[in-house]
Coordinates of C-alpha atoms in Angstrom, one line a residue:
X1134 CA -20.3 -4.2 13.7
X1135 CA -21.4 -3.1 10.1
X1136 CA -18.6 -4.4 8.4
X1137 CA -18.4 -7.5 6.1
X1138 CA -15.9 -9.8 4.9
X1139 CA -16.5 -11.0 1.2
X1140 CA -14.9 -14.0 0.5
X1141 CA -14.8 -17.7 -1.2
X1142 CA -16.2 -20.6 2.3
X1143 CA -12.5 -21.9 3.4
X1144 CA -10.9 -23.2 6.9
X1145 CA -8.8 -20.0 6.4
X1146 CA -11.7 -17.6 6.0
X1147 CA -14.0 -19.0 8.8
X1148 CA -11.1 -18.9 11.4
X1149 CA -10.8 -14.8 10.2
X1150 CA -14.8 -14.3 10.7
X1151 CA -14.0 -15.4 14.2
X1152 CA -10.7 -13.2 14.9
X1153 CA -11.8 -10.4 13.7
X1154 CA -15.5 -10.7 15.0
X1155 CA -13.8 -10.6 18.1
X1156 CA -11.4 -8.0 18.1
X1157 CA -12.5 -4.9 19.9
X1158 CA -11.3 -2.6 16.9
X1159 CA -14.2 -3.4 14.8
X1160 CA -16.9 -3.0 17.8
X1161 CA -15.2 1.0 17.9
X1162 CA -14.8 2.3 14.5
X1163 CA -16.7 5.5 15.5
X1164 CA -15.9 9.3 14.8
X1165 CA -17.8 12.2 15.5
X1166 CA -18.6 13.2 12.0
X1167 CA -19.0 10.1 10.2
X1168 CA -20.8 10.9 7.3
X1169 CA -17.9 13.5 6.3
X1170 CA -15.7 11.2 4.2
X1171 CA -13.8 14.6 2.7
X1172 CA -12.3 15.6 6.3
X1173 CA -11.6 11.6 6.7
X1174 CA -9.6 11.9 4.0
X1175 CA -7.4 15.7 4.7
X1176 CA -7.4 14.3 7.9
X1177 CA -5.1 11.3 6.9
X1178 CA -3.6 13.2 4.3
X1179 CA -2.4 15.7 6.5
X1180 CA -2.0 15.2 10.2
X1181 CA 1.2 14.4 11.5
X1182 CA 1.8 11.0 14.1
X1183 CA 1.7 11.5 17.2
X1184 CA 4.8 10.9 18.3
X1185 CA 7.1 11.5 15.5
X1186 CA 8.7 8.0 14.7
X1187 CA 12.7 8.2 14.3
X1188 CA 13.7 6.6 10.9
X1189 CA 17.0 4.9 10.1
X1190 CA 17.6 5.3 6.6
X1191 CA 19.2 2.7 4.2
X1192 CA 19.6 2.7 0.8
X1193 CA 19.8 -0.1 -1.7
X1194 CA 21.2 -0.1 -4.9
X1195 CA 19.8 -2.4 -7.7
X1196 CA 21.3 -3.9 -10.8
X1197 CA 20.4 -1.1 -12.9
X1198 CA 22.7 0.8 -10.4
X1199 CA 19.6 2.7 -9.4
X1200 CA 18.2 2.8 -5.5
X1201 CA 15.4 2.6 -3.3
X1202 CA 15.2 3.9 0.1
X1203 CA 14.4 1.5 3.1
X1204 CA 13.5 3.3 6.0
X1205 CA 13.5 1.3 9.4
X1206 CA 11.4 2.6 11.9
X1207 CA 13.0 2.9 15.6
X1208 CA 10.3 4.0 17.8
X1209 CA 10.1 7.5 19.2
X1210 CA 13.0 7.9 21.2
X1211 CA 15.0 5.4 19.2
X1212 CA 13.8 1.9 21.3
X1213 CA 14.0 -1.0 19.5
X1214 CA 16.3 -1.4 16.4
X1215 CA 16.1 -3.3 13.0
X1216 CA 19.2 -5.3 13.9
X1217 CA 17.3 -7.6 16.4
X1218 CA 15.6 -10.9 15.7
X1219 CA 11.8 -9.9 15.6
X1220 CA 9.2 -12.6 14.5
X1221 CA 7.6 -10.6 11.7
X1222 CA 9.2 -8.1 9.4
X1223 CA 6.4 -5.7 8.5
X1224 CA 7.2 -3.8 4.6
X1225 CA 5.2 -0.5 4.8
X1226 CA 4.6 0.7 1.2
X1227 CA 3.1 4.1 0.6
X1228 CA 0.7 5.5 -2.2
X1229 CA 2.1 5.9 -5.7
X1230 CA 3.2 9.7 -5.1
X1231 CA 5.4 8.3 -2.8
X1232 CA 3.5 10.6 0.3
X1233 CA 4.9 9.2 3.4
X1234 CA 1.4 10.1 5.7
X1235 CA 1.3 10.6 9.2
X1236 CA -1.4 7.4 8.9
X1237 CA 1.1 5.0 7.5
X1238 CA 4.2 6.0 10.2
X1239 CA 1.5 6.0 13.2
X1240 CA 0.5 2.2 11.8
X1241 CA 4.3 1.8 11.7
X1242 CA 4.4 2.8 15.3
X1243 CA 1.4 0.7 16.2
X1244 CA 3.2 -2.0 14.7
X1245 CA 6.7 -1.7 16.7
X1246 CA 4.3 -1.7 19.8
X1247 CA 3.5 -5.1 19.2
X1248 CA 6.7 -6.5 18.0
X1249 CA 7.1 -6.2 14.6
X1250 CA 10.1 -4.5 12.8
X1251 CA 8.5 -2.0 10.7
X1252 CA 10.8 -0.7 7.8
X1253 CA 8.6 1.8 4.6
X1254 CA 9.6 1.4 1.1
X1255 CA 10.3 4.4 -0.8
X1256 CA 10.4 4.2 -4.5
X1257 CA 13.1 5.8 -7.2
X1258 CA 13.1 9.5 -6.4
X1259 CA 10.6 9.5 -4.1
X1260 CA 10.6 10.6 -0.4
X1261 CA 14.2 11.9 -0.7
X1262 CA 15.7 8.9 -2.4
X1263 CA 18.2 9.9 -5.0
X1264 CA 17.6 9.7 -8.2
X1265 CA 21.4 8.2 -9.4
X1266 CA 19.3 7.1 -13.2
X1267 CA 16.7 9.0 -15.6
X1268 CA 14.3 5.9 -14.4
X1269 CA 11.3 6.4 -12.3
X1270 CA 9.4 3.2 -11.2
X1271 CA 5.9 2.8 -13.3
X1272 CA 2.8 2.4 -11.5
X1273 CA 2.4 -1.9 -11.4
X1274 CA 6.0 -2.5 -12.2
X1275 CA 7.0 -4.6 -9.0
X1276 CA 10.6 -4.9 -10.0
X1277 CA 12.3 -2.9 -7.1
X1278 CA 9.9 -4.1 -4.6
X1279 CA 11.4 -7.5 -6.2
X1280 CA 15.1 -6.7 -5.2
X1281 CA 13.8 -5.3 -1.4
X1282 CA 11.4 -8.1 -0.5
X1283 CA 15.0 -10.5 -1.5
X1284 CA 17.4 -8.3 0.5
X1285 CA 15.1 -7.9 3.7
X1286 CA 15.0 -11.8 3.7
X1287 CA 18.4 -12.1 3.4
X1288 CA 19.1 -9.7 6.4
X1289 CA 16.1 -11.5 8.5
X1290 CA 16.2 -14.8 7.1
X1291 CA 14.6 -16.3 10.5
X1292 CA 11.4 -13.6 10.6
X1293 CA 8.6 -14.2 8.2
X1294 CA 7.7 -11.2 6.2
X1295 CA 4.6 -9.2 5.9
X1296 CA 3.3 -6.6 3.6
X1297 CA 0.7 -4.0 4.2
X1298 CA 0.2 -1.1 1.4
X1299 CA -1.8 2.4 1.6
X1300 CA -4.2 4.0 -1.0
X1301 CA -2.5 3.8 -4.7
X1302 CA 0.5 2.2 -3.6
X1303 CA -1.4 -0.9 -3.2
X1304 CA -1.3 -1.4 -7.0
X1305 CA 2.7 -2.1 -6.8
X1306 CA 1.7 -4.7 -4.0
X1307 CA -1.0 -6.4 -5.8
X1308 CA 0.9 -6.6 -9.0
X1309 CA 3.8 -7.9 -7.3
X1310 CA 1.7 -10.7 -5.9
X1311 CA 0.3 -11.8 -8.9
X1312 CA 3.7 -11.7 -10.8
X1313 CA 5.2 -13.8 -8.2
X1314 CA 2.6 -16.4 -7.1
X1315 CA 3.9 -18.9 -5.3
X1316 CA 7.7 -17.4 -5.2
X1317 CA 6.8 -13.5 -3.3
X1318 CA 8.5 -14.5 -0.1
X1319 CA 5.8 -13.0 1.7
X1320 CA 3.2 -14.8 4.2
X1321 CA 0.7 -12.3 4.1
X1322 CA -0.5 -8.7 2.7
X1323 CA -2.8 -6.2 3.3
X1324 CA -4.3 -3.6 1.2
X1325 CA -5.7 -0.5 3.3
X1326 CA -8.2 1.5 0.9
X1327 CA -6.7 0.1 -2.6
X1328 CA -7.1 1.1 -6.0
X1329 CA -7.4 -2.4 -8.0
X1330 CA -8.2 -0.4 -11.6
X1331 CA -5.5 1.7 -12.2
X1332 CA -6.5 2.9 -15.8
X1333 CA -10.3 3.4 -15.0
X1334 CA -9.0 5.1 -11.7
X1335 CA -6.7 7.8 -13.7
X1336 CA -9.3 8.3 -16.7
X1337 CA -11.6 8.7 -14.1
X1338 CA -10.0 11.4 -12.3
X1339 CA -9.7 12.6 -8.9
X1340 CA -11.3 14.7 -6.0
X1341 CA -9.0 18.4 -6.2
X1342 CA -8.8 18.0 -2.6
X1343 CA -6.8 14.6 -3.0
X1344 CA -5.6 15.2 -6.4
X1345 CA -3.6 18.5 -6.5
X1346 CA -1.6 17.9 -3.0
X1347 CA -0.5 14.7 -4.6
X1348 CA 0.5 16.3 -7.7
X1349 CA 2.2 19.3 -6.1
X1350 CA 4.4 16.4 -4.0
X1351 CA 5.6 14.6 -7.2
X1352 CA 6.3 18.0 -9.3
X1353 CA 8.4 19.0 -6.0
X1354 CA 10.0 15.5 -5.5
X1355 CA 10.8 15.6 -9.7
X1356 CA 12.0 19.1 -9.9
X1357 CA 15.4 18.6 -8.1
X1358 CA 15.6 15.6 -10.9
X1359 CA 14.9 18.0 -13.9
X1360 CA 18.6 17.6 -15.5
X1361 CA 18.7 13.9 -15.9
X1362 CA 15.2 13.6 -16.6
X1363 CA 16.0 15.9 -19.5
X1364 CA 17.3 13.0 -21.3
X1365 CA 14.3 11.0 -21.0
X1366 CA 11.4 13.0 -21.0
X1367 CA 10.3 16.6 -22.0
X1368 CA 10.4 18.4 -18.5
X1369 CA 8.9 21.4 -19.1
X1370 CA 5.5 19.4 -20.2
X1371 CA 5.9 17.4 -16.9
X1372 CA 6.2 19.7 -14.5
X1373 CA 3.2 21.5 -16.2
X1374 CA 0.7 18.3 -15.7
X1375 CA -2.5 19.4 -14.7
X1376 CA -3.8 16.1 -12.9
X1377 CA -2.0 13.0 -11.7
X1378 CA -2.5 11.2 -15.4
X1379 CA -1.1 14.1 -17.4
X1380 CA 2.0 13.4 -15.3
X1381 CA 2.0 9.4 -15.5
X1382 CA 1.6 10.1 -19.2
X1383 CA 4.4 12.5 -19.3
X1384 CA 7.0 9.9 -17.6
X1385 CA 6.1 6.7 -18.8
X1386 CA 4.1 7.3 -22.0
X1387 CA 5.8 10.2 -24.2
X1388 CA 9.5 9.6 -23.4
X1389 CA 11.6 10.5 -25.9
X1390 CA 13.5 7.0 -26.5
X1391 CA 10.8 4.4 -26.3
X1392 CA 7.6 6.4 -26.5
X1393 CA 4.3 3.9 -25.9
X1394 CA 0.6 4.2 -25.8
X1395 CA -1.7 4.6 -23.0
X1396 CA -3.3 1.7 -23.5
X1397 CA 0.0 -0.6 -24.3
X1398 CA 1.1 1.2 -20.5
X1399 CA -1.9 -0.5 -18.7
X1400 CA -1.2 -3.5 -20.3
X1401 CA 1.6 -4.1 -18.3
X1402 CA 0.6 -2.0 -15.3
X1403 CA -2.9 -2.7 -14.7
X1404 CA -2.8 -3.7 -10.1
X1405 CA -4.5 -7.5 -10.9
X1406 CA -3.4 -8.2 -14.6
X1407 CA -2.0 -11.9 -12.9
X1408 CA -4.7 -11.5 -9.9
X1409 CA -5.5 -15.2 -10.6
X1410 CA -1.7 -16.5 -9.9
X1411 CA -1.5 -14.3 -6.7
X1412 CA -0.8 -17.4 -3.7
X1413 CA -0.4 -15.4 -0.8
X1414 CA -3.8 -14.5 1.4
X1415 CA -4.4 -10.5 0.8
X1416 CA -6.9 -8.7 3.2
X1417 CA -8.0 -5.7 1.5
X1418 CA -9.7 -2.9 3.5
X1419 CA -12.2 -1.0 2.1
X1420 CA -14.9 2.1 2.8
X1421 CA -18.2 2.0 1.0
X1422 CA -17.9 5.9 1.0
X1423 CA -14.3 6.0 0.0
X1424 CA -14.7 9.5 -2.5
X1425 CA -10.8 8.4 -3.9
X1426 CA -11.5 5.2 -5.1
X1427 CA -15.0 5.8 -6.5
X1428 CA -18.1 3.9 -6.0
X1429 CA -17.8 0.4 -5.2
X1430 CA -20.5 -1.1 -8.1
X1431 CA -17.8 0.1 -10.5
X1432 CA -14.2 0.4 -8.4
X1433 CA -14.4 -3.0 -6.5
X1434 CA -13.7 -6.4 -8.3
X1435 CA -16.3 -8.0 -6.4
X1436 CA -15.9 -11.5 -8.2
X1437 CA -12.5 -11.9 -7.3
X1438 CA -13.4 -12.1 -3.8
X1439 CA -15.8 -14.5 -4.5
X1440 CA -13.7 -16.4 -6.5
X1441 CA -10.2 -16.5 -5.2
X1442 CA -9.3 -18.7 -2.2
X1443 CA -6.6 -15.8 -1.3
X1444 CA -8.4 -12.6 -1.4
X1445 CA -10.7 -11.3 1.7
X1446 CA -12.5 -7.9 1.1
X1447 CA -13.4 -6.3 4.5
X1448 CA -15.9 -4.2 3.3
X1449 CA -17.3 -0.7 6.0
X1450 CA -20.3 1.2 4.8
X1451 CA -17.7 4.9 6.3
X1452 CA -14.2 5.1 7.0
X1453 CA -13.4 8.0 3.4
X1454 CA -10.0 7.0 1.9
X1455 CA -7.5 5.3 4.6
X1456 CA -9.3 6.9 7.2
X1457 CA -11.5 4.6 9.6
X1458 CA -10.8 6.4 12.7
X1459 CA -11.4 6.6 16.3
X1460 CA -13.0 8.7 18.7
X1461 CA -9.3 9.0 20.6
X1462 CA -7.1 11.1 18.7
X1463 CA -4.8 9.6 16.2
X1464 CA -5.9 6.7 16.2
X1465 CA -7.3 4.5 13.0
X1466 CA -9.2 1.3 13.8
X1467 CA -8.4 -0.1 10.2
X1468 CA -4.6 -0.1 11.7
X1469 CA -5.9 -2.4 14.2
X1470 CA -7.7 -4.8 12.1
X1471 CA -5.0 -5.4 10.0
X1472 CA -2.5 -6.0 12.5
X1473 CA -5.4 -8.3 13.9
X1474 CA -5.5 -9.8 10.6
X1475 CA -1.6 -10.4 10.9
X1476 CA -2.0 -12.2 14.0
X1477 CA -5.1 -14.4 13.1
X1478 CA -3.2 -15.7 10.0
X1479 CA 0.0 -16.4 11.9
X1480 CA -2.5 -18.3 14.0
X1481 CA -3.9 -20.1 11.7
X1482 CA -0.8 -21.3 10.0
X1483 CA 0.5 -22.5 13.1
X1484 CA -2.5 -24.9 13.7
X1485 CA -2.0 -25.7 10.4
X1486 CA 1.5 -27.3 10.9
X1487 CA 0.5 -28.7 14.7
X1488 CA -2.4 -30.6 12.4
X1489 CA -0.3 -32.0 9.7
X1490 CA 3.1 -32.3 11.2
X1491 CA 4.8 -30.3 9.3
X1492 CA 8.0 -28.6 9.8
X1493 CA 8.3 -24.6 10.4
X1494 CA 10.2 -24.1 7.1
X1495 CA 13.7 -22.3 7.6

């Protein structure tokens, strides 16, 4: 249809023109109000799946004694399981406020559908995950998405492991990739409406609409924390952030034992600070009209995608902020197009080993 992928002439890229020129999800991405990016957006924000998934919950604790919350998706009256021996494990990893949507279960749903083993990543504190140290995860610190991506291929060492992100959370993922180049375990990502300049992004600031349910989620999510927080950072300034930076400011900049600039914060938290070691192919979905991200002459890094033999921008003049829906109810057509995009590439990298003889590695 009207979408585009950007990306540097390979084998890889011309066998992904041809998948997803063929899949039916791109020939469909219609809605009835398509020039509405702001309903797009509340939409996704706030509609519940349809069904409700059932979750399994597991938590895992890290050196720091700390924890992270794995929650394995089931299916809707409990079919399926995360004990099985699926070909793909698919890591779900929400937007940096930790919002679990209804968009990211129902592509968690979509997923189980068609064989994966779905299981959403829940930072420190976040989503119900207790809070057992005065340490919240910074915004492109991929350190306990480190310890997960080990331990779920420890528990699936046979499936190969994928990783698709959602709106600000994609800044953990892409900084993980480029930290760990060659060594992330992962065969492929996906990015669904990223944010790749985290500083520009928060100086920026956001639409209300977007903004202030965010920012209500966190204060929520951080009140029950307010005692051992204490220790760490002044509370009573946190909880009275006015916008999403105030509040990364309040955590991670003015702490009371190792205070640190804004600027020396980005340094180490900026989404593509090692973009140029990342060696794992990353499809990143993006809208044209996306009113979260900002426009694309400023928001997208356009030369990386011309530049990097892993990076594919698929590029949709409307779809708002992780909406891209469909006429049927529920329904996302980006969903599609990334599980497509899962498929093609395990496609392609078994040709690749039928052509050279290779081995499936272990």
């Amino acid at each position: 249809g009207c979408c585009r992928l950007l990306c540097k002439p390979s084998a890889l890229a011309q066998h992904l023109v041809q998948s997803l020129g063929r899949s039916a999800a791109l020939r469909g991405g219609h809605w009835l109000w398509p020039r509405w990016p702001w309903l797009q957006m509340l939409r996704q924000l706030l509609q519940p799946p349809e069904p409700e998934p059932v979750v399994a919950r597991e938590l895992l604790q890290l050196p720091d004694t700390g924890l992270v919350a794995l929650d394995w998706l089931v299916g809707p009256r409990g079919a399926g399981g995360s004990g099985g021996s699926p070909s793909s494990v698919l890591l779900l990893i929400p937007n940096a406020a930790g919002k679990v949507t209804g968009g990211l279960r129902q592509l968690g749903l979509r997923a189980l559908e068609r064989g994966f083993i779905p299981v959403i990543f829940n930072r420190r504190g976040h989503n119900g995950c207790p809070l057992t140290t005065p340490r919240l995860q910074p915004f492109g610190d991929p350190a306990d998405l480190r310890e997960a991506v080990t331990y779920l291929c420890c528990r699936h060492p046979a499936a190969s492991l994928l990783a698709v992100s959602e709106g600000s959370g994609s800044g953990l993922l892409l900084a993980y990739l480029g930290e760990s180049g060659s060594s992330s375990r992962l065969a492929a990502a996906a990015c669904i409406s990223p944010i790749f300049r985290g500083r520009e992004w928060f100086e920026a600031g956001m639409p209300w609409l977007y903004e202030w349910p965010l920012l209500l989620h966190l204060k929520r999510g951080l009140s029950r924390y307010s005692r051992s927080l204490a220790e760490v950072v002044d509370v009573d300034g946190l909880l009275g952030s006015r916008s999403l930076r105030e509040l990364e400011e309040a955590l991670f900049c003015r702490t009371k034992s190792r205070p640190t600039s804004w600027e020396s914060y980005w340094e180490r938290n900026e989404p593509l600070r090692d973009a140029d070691e990342a060696a794992v192919p990353v499809l990143c979905l993006c809208s044209a009209d996306d009113p979260v991200r900002g426009p694309p002459a400023r928001s997208l890094p356009l030369e990386l995608f011309r530049s990097s033999p892993y990076f594919f921008l698929l590029l949709t003049p409307r779809g708002g902020h992780c909406g891209f829906p469909q006429r049927r109810p529920g329904r996302c057509w980006g969903h599609e197009a990334v599980l497509e995009y899962f498929r093609a590439m395990a496609e392609f990298m078994r040709q690749e080993e039928r052509r050279k003889g290779l081995p499936r590695p272990r």
